Coordinates of C-alpha atoms (C1' of nucleotides) in Angstrom, one line a residue:
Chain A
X8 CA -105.5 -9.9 -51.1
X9 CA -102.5 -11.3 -50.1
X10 CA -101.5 -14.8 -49.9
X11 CA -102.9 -15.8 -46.8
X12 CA -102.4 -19.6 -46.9
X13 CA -105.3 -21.9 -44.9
X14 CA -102.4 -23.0 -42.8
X15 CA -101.2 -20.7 -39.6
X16 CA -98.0 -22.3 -39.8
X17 CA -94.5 -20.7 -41.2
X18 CA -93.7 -21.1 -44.8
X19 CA -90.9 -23.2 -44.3
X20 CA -92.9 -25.3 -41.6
X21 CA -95.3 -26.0 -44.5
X22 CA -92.3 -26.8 -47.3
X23 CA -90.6 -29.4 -45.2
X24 CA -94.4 -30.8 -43.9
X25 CA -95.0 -31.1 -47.8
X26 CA -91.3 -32.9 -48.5
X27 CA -91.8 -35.1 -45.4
X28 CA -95.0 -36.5 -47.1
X29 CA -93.1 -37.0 -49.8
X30 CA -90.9 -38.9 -48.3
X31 CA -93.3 -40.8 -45.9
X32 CA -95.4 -42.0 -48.5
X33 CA -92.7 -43.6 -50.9
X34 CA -92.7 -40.5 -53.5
X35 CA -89.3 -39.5 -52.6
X36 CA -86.9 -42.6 -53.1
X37 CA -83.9 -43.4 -50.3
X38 CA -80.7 -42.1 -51.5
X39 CA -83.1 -40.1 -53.8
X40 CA -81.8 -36.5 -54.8
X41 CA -84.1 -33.5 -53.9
X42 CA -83.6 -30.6 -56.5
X43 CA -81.2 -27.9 -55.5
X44 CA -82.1 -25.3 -53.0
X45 CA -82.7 -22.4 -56.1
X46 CA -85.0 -24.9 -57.6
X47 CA -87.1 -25.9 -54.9
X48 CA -87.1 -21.9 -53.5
X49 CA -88.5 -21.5 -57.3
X50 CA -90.9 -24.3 -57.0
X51 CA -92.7 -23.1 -53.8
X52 CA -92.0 -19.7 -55.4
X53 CA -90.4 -18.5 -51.6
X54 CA -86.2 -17.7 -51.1
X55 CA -83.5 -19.6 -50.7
X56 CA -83.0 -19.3 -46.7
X57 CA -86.6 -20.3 -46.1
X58 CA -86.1 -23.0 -48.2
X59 CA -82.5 -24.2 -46.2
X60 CA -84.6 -23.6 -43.1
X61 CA -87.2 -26.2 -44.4
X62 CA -84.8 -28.5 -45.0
X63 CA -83.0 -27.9 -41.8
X64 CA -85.8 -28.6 -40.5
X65 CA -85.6 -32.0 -42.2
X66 CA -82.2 -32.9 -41.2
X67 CA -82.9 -32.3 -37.7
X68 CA -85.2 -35.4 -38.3
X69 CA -82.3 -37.5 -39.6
X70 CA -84.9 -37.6 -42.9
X71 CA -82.3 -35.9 -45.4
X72 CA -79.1 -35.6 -45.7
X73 CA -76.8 -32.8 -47.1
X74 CA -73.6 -33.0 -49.5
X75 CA -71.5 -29.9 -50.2
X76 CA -69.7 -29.2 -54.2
X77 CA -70.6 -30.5 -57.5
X78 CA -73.0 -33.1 -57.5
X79 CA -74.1 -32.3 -53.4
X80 CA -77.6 -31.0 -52.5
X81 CA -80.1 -32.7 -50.3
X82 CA -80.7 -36.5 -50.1
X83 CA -83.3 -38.6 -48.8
X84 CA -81.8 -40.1 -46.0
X85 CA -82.3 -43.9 -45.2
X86 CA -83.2 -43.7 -41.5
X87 CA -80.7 -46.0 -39.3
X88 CA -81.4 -47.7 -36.1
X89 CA -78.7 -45.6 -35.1
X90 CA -80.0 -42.5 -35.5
X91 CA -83.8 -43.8 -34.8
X92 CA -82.4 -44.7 -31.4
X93 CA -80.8 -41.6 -30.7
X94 CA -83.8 -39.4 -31.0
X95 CA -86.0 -41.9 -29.8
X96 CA -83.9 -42.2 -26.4
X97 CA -83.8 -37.6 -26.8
X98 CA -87.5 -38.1 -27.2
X99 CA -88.3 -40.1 -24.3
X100 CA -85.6 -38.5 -21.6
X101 CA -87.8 -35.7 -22.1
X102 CA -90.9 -36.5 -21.9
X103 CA -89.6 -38.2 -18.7
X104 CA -88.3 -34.9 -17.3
X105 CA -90.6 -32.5 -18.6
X106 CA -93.8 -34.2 -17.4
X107 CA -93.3 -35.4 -13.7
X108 CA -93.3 -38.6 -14.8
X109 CA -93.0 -41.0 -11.3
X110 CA -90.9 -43.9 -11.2
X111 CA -93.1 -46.1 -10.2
X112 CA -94.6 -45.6 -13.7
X113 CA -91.3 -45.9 -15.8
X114 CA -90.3 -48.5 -14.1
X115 CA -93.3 -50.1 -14.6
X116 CA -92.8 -49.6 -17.8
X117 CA -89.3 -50.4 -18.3
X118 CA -89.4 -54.1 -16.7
X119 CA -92.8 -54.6 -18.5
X120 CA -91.3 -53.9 -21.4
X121 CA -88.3 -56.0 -20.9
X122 CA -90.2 -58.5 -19.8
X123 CA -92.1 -59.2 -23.2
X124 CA -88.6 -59.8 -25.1
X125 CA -87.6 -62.2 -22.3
X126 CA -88.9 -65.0 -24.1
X127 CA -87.8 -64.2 -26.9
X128 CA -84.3 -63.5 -25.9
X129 CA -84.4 -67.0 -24.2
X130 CA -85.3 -68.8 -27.5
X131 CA -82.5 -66.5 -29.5
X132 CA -79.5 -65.8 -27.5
X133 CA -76.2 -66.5 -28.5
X134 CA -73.0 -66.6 -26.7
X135 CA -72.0 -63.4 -27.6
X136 CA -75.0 -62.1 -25.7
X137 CA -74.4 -64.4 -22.5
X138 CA -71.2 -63.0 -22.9
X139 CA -71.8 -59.6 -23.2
X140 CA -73.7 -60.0 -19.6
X141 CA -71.4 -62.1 -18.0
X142 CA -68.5 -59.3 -18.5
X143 CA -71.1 -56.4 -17.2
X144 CA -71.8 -58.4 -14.2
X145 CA -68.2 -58.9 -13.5
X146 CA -67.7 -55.1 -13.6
X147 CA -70.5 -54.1 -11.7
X148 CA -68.9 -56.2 -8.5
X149 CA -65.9 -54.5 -9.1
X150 CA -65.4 -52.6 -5.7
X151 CA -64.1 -49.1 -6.9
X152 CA -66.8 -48.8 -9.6
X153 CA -68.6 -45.1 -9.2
X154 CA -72.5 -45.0 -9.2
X155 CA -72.3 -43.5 -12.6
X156 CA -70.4 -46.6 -14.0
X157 CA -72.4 -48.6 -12.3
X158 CA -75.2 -46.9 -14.3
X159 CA -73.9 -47.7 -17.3
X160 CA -72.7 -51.0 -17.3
X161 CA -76.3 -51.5 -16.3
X162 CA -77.3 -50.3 -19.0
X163 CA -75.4 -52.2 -20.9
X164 CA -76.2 -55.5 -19.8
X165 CA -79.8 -54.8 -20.1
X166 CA -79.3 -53.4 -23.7
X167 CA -77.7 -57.1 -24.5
X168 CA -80.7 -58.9 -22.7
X169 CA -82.8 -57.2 -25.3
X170 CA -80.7 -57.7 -28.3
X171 CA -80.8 -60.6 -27.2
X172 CA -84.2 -61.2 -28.8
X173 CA -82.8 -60.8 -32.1
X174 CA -85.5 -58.5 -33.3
X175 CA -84.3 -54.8 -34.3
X176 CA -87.8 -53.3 -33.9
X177 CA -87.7 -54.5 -30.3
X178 CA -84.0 -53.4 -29.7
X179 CA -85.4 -49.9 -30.8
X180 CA -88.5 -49.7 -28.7
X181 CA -86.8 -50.6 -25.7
X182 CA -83.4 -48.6 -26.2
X183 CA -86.0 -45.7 -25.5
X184 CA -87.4 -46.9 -22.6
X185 CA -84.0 -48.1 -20.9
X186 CA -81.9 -45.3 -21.7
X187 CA -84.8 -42.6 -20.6
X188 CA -84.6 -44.2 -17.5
X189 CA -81.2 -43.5 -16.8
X190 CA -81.2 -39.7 -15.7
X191 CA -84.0 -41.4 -12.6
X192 CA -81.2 -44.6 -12.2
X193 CA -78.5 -42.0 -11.4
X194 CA -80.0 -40.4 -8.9
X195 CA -80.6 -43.7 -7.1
X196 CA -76.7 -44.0 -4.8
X197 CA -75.5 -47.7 -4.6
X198 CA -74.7 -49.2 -1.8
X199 CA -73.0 -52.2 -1.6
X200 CA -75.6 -54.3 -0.5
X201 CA -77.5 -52.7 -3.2
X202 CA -75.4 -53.4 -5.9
X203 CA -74.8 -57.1 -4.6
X204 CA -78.4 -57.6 -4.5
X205 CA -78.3 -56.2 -8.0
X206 CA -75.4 -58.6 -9.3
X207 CA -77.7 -61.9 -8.3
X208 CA -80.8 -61.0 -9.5
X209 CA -78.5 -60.2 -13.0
X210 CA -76.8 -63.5 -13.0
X211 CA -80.3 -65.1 -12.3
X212 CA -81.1 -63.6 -15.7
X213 CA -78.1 -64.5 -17.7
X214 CA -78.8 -68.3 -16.4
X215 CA -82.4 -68.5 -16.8
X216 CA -81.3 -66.9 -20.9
X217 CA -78.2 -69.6 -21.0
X218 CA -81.1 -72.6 -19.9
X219 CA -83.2 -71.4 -22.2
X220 CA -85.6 -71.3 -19.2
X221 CA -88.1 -68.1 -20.0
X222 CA -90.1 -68.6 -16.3
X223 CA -87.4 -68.1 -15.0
X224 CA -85.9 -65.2 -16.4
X225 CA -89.2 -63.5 -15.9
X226 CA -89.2 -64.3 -12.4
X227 CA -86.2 -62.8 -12.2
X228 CA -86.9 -60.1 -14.3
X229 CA -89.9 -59.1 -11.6
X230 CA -88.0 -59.7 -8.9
X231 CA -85.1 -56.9 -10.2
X232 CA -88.2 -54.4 -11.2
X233 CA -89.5 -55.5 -7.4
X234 CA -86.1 -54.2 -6.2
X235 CA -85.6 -51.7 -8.2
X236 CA -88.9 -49.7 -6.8
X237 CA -87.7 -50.1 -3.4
X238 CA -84.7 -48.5 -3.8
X239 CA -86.3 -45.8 -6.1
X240 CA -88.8 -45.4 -3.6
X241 CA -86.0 -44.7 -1.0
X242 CA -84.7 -42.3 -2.8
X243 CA -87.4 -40.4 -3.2
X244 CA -88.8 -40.6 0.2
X245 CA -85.2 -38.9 1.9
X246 CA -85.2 -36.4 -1.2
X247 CA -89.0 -35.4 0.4
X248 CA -87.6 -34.9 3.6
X249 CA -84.6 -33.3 2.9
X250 CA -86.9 -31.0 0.6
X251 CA -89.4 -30.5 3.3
X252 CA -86.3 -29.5 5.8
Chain B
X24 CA -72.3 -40.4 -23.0
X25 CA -70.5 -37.9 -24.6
X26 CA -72.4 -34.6 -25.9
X27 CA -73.7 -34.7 -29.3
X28 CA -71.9 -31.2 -30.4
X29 CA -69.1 -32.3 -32.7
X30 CA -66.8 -30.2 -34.0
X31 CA -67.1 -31.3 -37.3
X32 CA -70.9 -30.4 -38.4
X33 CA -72.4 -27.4 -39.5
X34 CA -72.4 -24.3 -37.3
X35 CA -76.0 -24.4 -37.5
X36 CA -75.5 -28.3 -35.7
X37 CA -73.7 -27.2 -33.7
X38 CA -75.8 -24.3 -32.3
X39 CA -78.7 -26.1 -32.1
X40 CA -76.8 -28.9 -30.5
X41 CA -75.6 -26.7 -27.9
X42 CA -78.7 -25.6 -26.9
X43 CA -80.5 -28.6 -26.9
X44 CA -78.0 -30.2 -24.4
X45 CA -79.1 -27.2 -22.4
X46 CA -82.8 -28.2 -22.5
X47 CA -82.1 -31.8 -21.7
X48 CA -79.9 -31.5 -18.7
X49 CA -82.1 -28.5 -17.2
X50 CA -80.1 -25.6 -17.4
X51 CA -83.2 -24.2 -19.7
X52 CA -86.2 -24.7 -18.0
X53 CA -89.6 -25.0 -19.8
X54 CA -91.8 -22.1 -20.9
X55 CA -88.0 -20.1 -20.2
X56 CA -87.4 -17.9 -22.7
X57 CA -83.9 -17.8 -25.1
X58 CA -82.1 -14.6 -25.9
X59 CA -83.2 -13.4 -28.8
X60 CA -82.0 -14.2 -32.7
X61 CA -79.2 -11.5 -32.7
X62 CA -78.2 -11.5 -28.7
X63 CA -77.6 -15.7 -29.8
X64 CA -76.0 -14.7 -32.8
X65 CA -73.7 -12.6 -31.1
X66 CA -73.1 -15.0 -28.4
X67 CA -72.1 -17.7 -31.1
X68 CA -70.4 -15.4 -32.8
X69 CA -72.8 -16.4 -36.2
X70 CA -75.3 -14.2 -38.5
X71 CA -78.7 -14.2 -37.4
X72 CA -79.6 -16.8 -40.5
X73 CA -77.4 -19.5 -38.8
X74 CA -78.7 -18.7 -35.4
X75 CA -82.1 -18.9 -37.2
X76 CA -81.6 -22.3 -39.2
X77 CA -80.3 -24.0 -35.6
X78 CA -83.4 -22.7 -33.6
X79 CA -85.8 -24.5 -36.6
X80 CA -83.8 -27.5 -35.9
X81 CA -85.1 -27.9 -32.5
X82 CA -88.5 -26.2 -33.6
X83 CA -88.4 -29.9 -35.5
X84 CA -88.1 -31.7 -33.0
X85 CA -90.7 -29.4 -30.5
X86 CA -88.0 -28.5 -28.2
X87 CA -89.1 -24.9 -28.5
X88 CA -91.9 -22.8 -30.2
X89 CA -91.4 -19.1 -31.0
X90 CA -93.6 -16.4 -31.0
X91 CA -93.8 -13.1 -33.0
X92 CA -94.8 -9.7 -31.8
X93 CA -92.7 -7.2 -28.9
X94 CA -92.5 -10.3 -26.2
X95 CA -92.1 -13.0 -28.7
X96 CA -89.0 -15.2 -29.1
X97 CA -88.0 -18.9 -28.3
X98 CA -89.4 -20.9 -25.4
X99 CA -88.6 -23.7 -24.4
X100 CA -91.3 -26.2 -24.9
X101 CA -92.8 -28.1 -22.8
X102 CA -93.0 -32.0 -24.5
X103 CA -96.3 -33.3 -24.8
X104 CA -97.5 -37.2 -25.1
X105 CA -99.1 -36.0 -28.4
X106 CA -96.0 -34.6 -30.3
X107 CA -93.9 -37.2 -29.0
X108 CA -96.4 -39.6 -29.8
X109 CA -96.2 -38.2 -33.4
X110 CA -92.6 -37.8 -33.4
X111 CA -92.8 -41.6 -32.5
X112 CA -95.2 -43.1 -35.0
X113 CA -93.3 -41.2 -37.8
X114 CA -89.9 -42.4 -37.0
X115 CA -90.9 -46.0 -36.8
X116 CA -92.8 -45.7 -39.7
X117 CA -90.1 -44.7 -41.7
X118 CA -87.4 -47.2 -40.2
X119 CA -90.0 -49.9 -41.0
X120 CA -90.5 -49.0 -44.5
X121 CA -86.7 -47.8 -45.3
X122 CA -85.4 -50.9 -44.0
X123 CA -87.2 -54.3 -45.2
X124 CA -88.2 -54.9 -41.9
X125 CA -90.1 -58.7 -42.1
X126 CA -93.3 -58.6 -42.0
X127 CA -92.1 -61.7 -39.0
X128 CA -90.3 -59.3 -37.3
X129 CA -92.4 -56.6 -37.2
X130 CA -95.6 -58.8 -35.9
X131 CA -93.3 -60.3 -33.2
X132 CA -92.5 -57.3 -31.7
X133 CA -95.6 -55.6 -32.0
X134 CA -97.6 -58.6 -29.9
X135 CA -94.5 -59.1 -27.6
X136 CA -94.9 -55.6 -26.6
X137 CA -98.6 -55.9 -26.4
X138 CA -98.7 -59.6 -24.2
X139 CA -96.0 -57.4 -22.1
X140 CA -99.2 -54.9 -21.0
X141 CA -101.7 -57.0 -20.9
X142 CA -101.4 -58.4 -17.5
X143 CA -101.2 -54.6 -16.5
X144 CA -103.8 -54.2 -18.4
X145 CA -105.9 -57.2 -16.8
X146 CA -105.4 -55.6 -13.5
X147 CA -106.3 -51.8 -13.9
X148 CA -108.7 -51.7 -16.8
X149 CA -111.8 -50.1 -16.0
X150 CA -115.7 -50.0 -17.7
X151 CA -114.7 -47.2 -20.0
X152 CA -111.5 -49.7 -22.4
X153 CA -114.3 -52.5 -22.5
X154 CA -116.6 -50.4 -24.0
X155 CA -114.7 -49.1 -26.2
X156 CA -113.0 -52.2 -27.2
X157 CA -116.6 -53.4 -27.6
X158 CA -117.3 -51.1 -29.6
X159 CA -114.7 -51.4 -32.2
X160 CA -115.6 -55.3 -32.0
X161 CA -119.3 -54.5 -33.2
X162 CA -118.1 -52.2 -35.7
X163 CA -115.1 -54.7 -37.1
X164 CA -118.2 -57.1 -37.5
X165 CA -120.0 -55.1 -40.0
X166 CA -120.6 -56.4 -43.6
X167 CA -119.7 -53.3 -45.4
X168 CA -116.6 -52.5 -43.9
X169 CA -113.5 -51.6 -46.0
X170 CA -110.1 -52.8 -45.3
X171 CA -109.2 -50.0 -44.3
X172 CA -112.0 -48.6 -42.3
X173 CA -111.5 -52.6 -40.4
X174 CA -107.3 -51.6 -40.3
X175 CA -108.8 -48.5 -38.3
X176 CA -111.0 -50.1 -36.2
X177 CA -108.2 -53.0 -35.4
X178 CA -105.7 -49.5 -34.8
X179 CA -108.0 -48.2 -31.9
X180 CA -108.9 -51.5 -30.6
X181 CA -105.2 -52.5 -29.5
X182 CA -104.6 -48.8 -28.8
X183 CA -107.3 -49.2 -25.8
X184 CA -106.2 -52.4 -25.0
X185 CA -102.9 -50.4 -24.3
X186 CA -104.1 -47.9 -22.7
X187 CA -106.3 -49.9 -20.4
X188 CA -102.6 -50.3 -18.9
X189 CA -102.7 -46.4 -17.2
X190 CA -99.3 -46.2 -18.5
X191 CA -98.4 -43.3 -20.4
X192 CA -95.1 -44.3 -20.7
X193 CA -96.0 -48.1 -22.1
X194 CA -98.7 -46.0 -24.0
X195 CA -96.1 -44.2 -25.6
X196 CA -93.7 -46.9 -26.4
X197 CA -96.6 -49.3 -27.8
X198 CA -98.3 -46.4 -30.1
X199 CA -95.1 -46.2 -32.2
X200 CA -95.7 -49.9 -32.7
X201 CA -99.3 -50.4 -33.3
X202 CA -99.0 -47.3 -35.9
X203 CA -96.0 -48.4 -37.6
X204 CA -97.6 -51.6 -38.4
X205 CA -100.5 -49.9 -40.1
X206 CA -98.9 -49.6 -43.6
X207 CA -98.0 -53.5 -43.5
X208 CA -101.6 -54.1 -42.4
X209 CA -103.4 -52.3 -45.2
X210 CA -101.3 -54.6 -47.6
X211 CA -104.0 -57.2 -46.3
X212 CA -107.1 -57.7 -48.0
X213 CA -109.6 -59.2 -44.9
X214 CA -111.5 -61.7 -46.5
X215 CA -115.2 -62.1 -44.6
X216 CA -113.3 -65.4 -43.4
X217 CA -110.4 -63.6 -41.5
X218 CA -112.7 -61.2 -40.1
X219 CA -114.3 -63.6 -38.8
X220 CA -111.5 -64.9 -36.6
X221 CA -109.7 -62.0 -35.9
X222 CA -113.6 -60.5 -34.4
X223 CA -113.4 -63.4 -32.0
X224 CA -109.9 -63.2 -31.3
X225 CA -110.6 -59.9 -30.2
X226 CA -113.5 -61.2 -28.4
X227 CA -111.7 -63.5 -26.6
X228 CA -109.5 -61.1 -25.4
X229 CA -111.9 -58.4 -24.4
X230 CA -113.5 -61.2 -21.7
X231 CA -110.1 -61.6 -20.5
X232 CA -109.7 -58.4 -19.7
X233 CA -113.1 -58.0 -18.3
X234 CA -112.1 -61.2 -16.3
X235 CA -109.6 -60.0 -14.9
X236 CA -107.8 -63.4 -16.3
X237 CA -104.1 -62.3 -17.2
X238 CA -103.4 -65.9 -18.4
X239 CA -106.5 -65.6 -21.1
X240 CA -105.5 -62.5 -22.4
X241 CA -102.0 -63.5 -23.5
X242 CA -102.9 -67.0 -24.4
X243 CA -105.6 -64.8 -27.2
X244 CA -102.9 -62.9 -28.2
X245 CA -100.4 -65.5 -28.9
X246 CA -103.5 -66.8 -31.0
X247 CA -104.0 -63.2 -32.8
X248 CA -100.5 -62.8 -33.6
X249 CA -100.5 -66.7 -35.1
X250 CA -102.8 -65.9 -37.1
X251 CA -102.0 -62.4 -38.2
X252 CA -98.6 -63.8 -39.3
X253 CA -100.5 -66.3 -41.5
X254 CA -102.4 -63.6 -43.2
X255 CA -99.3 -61.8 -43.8
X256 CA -97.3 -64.5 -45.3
X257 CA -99.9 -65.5 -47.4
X258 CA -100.4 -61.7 -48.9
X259 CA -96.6 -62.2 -49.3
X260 CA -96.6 -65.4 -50.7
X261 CA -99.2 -63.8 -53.4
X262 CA -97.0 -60.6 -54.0
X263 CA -94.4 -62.6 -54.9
X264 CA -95.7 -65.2 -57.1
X265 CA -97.2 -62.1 -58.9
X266 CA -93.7 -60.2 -59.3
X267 CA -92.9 -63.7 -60.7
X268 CA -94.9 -63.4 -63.9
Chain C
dT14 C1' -52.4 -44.8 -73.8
dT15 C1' -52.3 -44.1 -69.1
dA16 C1' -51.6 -41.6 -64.9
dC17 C1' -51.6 -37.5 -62.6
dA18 C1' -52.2 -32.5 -61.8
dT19 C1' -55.1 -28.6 -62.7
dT20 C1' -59.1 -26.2 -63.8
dT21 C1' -63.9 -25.6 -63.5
dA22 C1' -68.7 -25.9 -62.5
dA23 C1' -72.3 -26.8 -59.3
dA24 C1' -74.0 -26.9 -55.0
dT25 C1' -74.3 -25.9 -50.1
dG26 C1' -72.6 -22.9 -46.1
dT27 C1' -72.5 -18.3 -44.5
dC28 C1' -72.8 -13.3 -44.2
dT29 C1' -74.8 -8.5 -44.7
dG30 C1' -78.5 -5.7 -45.0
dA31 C1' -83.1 -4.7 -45.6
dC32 C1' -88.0 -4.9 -45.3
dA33 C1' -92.6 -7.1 -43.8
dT34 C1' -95.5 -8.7 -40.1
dT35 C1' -97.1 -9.3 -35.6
dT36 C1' -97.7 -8.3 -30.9
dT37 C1' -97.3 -5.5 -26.7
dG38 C1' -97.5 -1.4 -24.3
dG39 C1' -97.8 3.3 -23.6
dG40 C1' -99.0 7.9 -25.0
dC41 C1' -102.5 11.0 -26.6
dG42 C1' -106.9 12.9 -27.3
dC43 C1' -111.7 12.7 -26.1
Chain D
dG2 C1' -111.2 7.0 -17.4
dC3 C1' -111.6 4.9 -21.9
dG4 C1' -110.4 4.0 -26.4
dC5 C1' -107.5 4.7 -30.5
dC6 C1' -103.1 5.0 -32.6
dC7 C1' -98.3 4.6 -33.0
dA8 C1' -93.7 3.1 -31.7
dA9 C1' -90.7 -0.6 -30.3
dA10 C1' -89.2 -5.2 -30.4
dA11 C1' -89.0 -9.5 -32.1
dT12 C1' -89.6 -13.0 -35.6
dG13 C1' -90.6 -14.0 -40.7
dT14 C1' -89.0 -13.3 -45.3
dC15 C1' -86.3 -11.7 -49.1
dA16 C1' -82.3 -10.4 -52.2
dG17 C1' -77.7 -10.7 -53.3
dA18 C1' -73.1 -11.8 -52.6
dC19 C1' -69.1 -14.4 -51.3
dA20 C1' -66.7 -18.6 -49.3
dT21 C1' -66.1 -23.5 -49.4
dT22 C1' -66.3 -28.0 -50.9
dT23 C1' -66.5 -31.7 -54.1
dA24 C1' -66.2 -34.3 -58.2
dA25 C1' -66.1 -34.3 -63.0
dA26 C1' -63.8 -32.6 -67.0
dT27 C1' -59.7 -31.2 -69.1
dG28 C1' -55.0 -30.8 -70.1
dT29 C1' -50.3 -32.5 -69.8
dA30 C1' -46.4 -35.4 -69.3
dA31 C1' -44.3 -40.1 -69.1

DNA sequence: TTACATTTAAATGTCTGACATTTTGGGCGC
DNA sequence: GCGCCCAAAATGTCAGACATTTAAATGTAA
């Protein structure tokens, strides 16, 4: 009979799940050099291009990377924030946009999240931090800013309340959560009053961090969520009936 | 942000980065179907091995899943709270045992994001998360449990606690963490002493939530994660007077 | 002896072409 | 009308070749 493995999945789905577990579960070193693709296609006994798509596979998780010319191949890759961040924020924008997620529930989310390094962030911060937020408030009162710009420096200020808490696996686990939320934040238009409302609650923030006051800053914090679902909710209620129009 | 798509990476990269900036800003739509391998290799202006190596990238990251047979080819996937929550708990994984993360560090965030749901938690829980908190409670009490049978138990105990929250979102964000801790956990050999506590830690916060008592709840996991850093410095301390010798 | 230019080998990146496998749908015979 | 078989389309896999890149090895001149 032919060789009909146990496992449905494609041959080069099962090499790079086998190399993967290599690499999970400390076999494969970082910085670590996997044999060259004509070795490993002769090791799994399958061709060279299913063996690149394997490990394309791989790279698309950031878990190898690839040198060209003498001495080159595949590497195990050590896995930056960086990089975690990016395809944690990919991850989570999706699964945001794919599956009618409703604001109420990422924002939920979001603030409850941000919420737990608050006190954290109060006991750590530094002045580069306060800093960091003092300069993103001043831009978002800046009259001319576009909604989009007002966006981001949002994000950014929010991005410095959690570094803040001087804890990198927080500052990854919350990157996801903030930045996922931006594709719903730019839908939302800014008014004036809106963004002014916005501003305060943000400088509440930065105080309650600079007193070192963590009540406060989660006050704040729920206040801003508070305001943030009305104006979500607003947005959502003229897009209904506009759609139903 | 700028798009991903540099100029500089692999055709392959590039491809696949092209396309999945279509997926993410809705120009594909889910279950659509691409062109196939040689109508894409055509419209890249690649061989149909490129094309092919690109489309596994994203087949890595479950953007799309492809099908064989007359109306086969690439779909776009739709993302499901399971693969991400895989996708998730192998990353962090990884960037917790690539990159010295402190045992500290890691415990920090993982409570700080588990006091951050609890008061959601408090409020929404229903009879089904007691019981199975409960449950794992009895089971963590048993004599002949091994560490990591008990590590398994503690695993679905906090996941329920999370979930009690109804939020998929914080679901999603908190099983990265809860799972990523797991390999630091198993370092830890439970003593019948530590058991002990951590059963009525756990106790204490199950009434909490059955309570309804928001206050409790984090108060008993401020206590947990006390005392689950004291365990973990102590395995440390041991590891390292070992290496010593 | 040292510094620099050149060669060379090893590895990945890409292409061409072919064949195998799987699935759908329609034609054909009964 | 029903069932069987075969063709078409698409992905999965393979083989071989060539292009490109990179760093080490080698040769040469000051």
């Amino acid at each position: 009979m032919k060789t009909r493995t146990s496992r449905e999945a494609d041959l080069s789905a099962q090499i790079a799940g086998a190399i993967r577990d290599a690499i999970v579960d400390g076999t494969l070193i970082v910085d670590e050099r996997l044999p060259s693709e004509a070795e490993l296609a002769e090791q799994f006994d399958v061709s060279r291009p299913t063996v690149r798509e394997a490990l394309k596979r791989l790279a698309a998780q950031s878990l190898i990377r690839t040198a060209r010319g003498a001495f080159g191949g595949a590497f195990v890759r050590r896995l930056s924030y960086e990089e975690a961040y990016g395809q944690h924020i990919t991850t989570a924008t999706l699964l945001l946009g794919m599956n009618d997620v409703s604001f109420e529930t990422a924002c939920e989310a979001r603030y409850a999240l941000e919420r737990a390094c608050a006190p954290i962030a109060t006991a750590r911060r530094d002045p580069d931090h306060l800093a960091t937020m003092r300069a993103e408030i001043h831009r978002q009162a800046q009259p001319g800013l576009s909604d989009e710009s007002f966006c981001d420096s949002d994000v950014t200020f929010h991005r410095a309340l959690v570094d803040a808490a001087g804890n990198p696996v927080l500052s990854y686990q919350l990157a996801g959560a903030v930045e996922a939320m931006q594709p719903l934040m730019n839908m939302i238009t800014f008014t004036a009053r809106s963004r002014e409302e916005i501003v305060g609650l943000h400088t509440r923030i930065t105080d309650a961090l600079e007193a070192r006051d963590a009540g406060a800053a989660e006050t704040a914090l729920h206040a801003l969520e508070a305001y943030t679902l009305t104006l979500g909710r607003g947005v959502m209620a003229a897009r209904a009936s506009n759609g139903a129009d």
